[in-house]
Structure formats: structure tokens, C-alpha cells
PDB file of C-alpha atoms and ligand atoms in Angstrom:
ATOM      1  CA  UNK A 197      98.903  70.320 104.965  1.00 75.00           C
ATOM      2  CA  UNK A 198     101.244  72.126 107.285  1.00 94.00           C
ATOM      3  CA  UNK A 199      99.976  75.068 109.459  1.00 97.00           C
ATOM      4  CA  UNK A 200     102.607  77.337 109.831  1.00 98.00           C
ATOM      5  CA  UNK A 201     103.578  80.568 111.236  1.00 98.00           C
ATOM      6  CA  UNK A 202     105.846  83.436 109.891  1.00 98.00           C
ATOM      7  CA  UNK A 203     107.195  86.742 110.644  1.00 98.00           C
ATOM      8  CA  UNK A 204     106.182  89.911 108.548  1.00 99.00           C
ATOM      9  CA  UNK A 205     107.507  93.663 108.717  1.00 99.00           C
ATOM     10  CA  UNK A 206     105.613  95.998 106.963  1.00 99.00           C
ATOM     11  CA  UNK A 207     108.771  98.722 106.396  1.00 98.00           C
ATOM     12  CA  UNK A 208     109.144 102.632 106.568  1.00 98.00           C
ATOM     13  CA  UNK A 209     108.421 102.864 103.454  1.00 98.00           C
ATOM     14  CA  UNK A 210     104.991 101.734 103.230  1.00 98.00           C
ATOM     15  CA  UNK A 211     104.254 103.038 106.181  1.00 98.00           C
ATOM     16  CA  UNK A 212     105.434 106.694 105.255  1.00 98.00           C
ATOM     17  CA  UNK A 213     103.138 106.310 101.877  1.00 98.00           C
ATOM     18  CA  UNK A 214      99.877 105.140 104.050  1.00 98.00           C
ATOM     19  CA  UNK A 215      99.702 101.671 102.479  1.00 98.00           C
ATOM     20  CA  UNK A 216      99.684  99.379 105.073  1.00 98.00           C
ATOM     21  CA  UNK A 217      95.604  98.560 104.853  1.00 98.00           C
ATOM     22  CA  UNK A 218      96.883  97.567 100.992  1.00 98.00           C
ATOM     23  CA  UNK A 219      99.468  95.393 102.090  1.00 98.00           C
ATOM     24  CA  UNK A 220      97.033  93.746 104.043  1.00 98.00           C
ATOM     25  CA  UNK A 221      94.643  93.214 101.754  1.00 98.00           C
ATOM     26  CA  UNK A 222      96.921  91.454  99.746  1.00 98.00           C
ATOM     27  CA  UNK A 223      98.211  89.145 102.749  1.00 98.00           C
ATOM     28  CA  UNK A 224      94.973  88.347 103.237  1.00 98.00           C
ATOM     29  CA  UNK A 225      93.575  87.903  99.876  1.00 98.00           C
ATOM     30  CA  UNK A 226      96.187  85.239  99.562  1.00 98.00           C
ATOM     31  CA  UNK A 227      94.606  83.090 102.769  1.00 98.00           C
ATOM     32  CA  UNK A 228      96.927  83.766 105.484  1.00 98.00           C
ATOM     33  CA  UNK A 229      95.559  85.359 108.637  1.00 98.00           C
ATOM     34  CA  UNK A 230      96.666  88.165 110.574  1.00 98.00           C
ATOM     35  CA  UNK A 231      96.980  86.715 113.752  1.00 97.00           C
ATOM     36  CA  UNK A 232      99.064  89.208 115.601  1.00 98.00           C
ATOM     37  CA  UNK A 233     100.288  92.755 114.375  1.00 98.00           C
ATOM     38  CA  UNK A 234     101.757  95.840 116.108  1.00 98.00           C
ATOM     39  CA  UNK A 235     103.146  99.627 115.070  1.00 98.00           C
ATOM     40  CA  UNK A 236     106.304 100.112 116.401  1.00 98.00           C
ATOM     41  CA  UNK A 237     109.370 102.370 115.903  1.00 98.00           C
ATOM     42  CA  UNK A 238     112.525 100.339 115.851  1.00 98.00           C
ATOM     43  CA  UNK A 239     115.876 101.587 117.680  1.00 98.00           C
ATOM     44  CA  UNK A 240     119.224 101.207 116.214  1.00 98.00           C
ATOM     45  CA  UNK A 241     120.121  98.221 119.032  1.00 98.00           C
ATOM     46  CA  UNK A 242     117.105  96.309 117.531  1.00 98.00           C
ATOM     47  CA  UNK A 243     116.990  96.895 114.220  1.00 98.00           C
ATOM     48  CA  UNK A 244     120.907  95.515 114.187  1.00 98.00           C
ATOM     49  CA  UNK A 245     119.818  92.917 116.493  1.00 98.00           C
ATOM     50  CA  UNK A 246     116.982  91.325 114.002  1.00 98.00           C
ATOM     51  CA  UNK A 247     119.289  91.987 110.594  1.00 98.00           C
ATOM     52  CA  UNK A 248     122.684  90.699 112.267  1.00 97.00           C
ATOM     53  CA  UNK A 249     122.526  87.469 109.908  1.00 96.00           C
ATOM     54  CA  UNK A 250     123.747  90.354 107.356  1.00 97.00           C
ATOM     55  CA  UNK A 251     126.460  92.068 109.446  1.00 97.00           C
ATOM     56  CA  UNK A 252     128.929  91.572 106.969  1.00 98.00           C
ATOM     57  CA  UNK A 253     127.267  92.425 103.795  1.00 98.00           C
ATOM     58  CA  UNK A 254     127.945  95.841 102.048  1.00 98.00           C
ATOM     59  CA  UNK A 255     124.430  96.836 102.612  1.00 98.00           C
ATOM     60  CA  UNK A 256     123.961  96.072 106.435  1.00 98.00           C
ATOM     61  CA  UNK A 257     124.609 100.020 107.748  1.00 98.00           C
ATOM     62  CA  UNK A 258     122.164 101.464 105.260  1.00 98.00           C
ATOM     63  CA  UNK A 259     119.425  98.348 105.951  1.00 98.00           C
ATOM     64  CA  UNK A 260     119.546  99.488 109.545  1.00 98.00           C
ATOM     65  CA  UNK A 261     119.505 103.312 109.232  1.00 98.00           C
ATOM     66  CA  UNK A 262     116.168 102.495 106.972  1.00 98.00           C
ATOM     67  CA  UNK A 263     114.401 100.539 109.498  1.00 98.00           C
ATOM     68  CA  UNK A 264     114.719 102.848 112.137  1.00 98.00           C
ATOM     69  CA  UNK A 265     113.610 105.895 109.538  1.00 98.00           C
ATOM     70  CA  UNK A 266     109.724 105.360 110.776  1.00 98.00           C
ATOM     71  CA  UNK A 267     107.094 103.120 112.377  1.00 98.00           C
ATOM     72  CA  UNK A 268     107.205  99.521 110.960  1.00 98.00           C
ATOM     73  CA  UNK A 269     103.911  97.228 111.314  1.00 99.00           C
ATOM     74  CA  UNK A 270     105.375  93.750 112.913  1.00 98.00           C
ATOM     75  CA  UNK A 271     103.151  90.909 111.890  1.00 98.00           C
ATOM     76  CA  UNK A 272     102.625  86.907 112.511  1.00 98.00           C
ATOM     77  CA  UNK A 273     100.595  85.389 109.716  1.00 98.00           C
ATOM     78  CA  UNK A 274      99.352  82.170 110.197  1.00 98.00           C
ATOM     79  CA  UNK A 275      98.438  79.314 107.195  1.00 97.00           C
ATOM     80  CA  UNK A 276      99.319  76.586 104.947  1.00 97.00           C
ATOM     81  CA  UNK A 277     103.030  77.087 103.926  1.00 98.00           C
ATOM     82  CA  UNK A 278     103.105  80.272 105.462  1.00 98.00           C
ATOM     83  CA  UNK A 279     106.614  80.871 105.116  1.00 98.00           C
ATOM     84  CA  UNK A 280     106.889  79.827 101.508  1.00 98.00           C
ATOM     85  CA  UNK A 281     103.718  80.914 100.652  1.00 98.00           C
ATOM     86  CA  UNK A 282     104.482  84.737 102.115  1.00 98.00           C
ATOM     87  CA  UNK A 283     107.767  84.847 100.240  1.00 98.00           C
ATOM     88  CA  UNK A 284     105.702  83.993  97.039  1.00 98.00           C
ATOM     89  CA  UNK A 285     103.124  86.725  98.327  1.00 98.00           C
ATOM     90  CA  UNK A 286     105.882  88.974  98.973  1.00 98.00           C
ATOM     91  CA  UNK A 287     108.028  88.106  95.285  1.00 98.00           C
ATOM     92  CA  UNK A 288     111.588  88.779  94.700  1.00 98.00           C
ATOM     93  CA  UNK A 289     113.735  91.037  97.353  1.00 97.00           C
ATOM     94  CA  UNK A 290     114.573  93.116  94.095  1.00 97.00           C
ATOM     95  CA  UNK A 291     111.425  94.585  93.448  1.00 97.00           C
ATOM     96  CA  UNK A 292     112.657  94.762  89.506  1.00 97.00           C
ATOM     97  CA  UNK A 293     112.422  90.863  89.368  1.00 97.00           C
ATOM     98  CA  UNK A 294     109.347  90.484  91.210  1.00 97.00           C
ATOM     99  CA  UNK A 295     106.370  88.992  89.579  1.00 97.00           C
ATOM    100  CA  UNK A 296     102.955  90.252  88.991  1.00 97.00           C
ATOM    101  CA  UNK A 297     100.306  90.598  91.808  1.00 97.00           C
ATOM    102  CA  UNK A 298     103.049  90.768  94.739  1.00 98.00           C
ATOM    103  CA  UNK A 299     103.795  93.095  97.166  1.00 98.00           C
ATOM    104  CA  UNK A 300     107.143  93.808  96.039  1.00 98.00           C
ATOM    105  CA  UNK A 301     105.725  94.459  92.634  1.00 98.00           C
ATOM    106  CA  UNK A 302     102.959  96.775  93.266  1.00 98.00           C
ATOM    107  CA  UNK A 303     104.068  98.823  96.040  1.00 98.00           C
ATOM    108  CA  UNK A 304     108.430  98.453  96.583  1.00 98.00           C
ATOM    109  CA  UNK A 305     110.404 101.528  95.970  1.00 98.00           C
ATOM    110  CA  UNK A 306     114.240  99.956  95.571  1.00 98.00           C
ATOM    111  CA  UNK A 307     116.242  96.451  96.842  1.00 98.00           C
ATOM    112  CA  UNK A 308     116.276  98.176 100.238  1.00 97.00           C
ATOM    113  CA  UNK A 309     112.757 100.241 100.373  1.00 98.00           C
ATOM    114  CA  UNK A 310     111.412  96.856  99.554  1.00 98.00           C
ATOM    115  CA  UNK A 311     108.223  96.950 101.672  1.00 98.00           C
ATOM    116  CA  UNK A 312     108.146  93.895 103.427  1.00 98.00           C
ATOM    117  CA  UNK A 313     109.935  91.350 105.055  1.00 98.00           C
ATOM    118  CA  UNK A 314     109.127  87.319 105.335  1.00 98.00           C
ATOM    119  CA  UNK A 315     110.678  84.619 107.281  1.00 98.00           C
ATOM    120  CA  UNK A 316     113.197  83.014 104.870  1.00 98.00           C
ATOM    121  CA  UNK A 317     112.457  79.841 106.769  1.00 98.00           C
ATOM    122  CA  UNK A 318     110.383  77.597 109.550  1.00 98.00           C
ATOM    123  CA  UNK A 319     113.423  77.741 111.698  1.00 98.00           C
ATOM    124  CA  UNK A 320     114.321  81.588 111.192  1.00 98.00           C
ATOM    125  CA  UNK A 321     110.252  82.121 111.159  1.00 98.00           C
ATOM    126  CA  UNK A 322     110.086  81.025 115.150  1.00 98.00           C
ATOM    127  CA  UNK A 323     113.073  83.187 116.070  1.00 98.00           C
ATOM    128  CA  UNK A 324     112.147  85.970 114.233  1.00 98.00           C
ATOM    129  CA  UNK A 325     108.374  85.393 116.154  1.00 98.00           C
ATOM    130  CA  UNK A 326     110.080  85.243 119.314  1.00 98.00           C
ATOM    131  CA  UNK A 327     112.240  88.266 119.051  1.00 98.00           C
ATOM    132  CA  UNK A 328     109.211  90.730 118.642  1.00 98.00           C
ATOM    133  CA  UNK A 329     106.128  88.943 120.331  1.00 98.00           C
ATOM    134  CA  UNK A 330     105.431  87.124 123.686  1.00 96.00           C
ATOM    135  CA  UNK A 331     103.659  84.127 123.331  1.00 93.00           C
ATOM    136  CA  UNK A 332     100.548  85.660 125.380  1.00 94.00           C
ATOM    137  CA  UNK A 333     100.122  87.786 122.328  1.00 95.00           C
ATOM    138  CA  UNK A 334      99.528  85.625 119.647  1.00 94.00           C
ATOM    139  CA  UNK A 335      96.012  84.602 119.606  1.00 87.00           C
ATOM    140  CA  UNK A 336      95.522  81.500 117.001  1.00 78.00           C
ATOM    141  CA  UNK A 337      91.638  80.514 115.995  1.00 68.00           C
TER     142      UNK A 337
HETATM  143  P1  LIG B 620     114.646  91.616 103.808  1.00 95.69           P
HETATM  144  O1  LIG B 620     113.800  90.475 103.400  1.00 95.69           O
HETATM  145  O2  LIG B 620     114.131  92.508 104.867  1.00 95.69           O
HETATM  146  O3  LIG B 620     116.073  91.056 104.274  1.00 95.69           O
HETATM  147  C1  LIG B 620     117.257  91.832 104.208  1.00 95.69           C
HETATM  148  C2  LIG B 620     117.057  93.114 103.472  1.00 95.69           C
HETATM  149  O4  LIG B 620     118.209  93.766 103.021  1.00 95.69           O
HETATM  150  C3  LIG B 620     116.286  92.832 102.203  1.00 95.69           C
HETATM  151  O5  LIG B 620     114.951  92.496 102.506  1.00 95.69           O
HETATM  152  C4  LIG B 620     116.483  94.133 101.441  1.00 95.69           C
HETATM  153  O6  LIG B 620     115.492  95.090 101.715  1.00 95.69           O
HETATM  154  C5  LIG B 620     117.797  94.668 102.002  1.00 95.69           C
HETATM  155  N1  LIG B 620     118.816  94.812 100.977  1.00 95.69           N
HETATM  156  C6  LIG B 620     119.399  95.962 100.636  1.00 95.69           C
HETATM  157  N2  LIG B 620     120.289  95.764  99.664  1.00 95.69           N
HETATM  158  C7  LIG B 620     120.287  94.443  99.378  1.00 95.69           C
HETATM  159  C8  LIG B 620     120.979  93.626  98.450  1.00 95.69           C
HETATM  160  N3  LIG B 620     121.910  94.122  97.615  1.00 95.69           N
HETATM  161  N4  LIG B 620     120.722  92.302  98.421  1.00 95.69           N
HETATM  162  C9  LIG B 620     119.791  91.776  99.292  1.00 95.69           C
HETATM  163  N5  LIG B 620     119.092  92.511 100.188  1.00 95.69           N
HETATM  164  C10 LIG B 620     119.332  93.837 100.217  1.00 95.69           C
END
């Protein structure tokens, strides 16, 4: 038993449609607790900042004028495996491979107006963390 702790965005996407209260529902219904969450409005600067890791893929320009297209929910979720057990809540980043039950596969629009975003690992999961919350804000019971 590991307790872990893992980034999640809730994108433009699901904000724009009113869904985040769903996507919740299913983070939760899966075990893993809210611990910390906050609507913000990424800028350019930040939303390059967090998806820099994929500066030099063909997609990187288009990933960053989406996240900056309206208010994202930030998250920290907080369980057992959280990071591997979000990116099985979550399913595949292609929302036409994703399997039954997950986010991706109930509420993701395209490979880019995917929905979410998860931690890809324990090490990325604390920087990620880091990057958007203050340690006075995350409140663990
Ligand atoms: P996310 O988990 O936020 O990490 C990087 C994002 O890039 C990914 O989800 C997708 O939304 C987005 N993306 C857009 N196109 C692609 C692609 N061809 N392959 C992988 N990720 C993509």
C-alpha cells in the first residue's frame, strides 16, 4: 500500500460543456480524494511552461493555444496508486482507444480535447504538484 499523490487538470473542454461535477464523481467513485482543487485561467507563459516536456512534438502549439481557450480545474488527488490508478481512471490519451467507464471515454471530444490530464509518474506527479500549488494549500486527512 502506497499513498500517493498526483496532479489532475480538468481541461477547457469540460469546463466549457459544464461537466466538471461529472468528472468528479467519477474521480471519486474510483477512491481517490480531492484533496486540493482550484479554477483557474491559464496564460500562454504557463501553459508552455507545464507542457514543455512536449516542445518538440508536432502538436505542442495547438496543446497550448487549447489550454489557455478557458478556465481549467487544477486538482491533487490523493490514494493508493494514485498516479497509476488516475491514468487507469482517466484511460487512453486517444479517447478512441479508451476503455469503458473512463473519463476519456465518456466525456473526451478528440486526442487534444481529451478532458483531463494525470501525472504520467511519482516523479513528474510532485513537480507537476509543485508548479500549481503551495504546500500550505494542500490539506491531507
Ligand atoms: P495530456 O495528458 O494532457 O498530455 C499531453 C497532451 O497532448 C495530451 O494529454 C493530449 O491532450 C495532447 N495531444 C494532442 N495531440 C496528441 C498526440 N498526437 N499524441 C499525444 N498527445 C496529444
Amino acid at each position: 500500500m502506497s499513498i500517493e499523490k498526483t496532479l489532475s487538470i480538468i481541461k477547457p473542454d469540460a469546463t466549457a460543456r459544464n461537466i466538471t461535477g461529472q468528472v468528479n464523481s467519477i474521480i471519486e467513485k474510483s477512491g481517490l480524494k480531492i484533496i486540493a482543487q482550484k479554477r483557474i485561467k491559464l496564460t500562454k507563459d504557463v501553459a508552455s511552461k507545464f507542457y514543455e516536456v512536449h516542445k518538440d512534438r508536432p502538436f505542442y502549439q495547438d496543446l497550448v493555444s487549447f489550454m489557455v481557450s478557458g478556465p481549467v480545474v487544477v486538482q491533487v488527488l490523493q490514494g493508493n496508486n494514485a498516479v497509476a490508478l488516475y491514468r487507469q481512471v482517466m484511460g487512453s490519451t486517444n479517447p478512441e482507444e479508451a476503455e469503458e467507464g473512463t473519463i476519456r471515454k465518456e466525456f473526451a471530444q478528440s486526442i487534444e480535447a481529451n478532458s483531463v490530464h494525470g501525472s504520467d509518474s511519482l516523479e513528474n506527479a510532485q513537480k507537476e504538484i509543485s508548479f500549481f500549488f503551495a504546500e500550505t494549500e494542500l490539506f491531507e486527512s
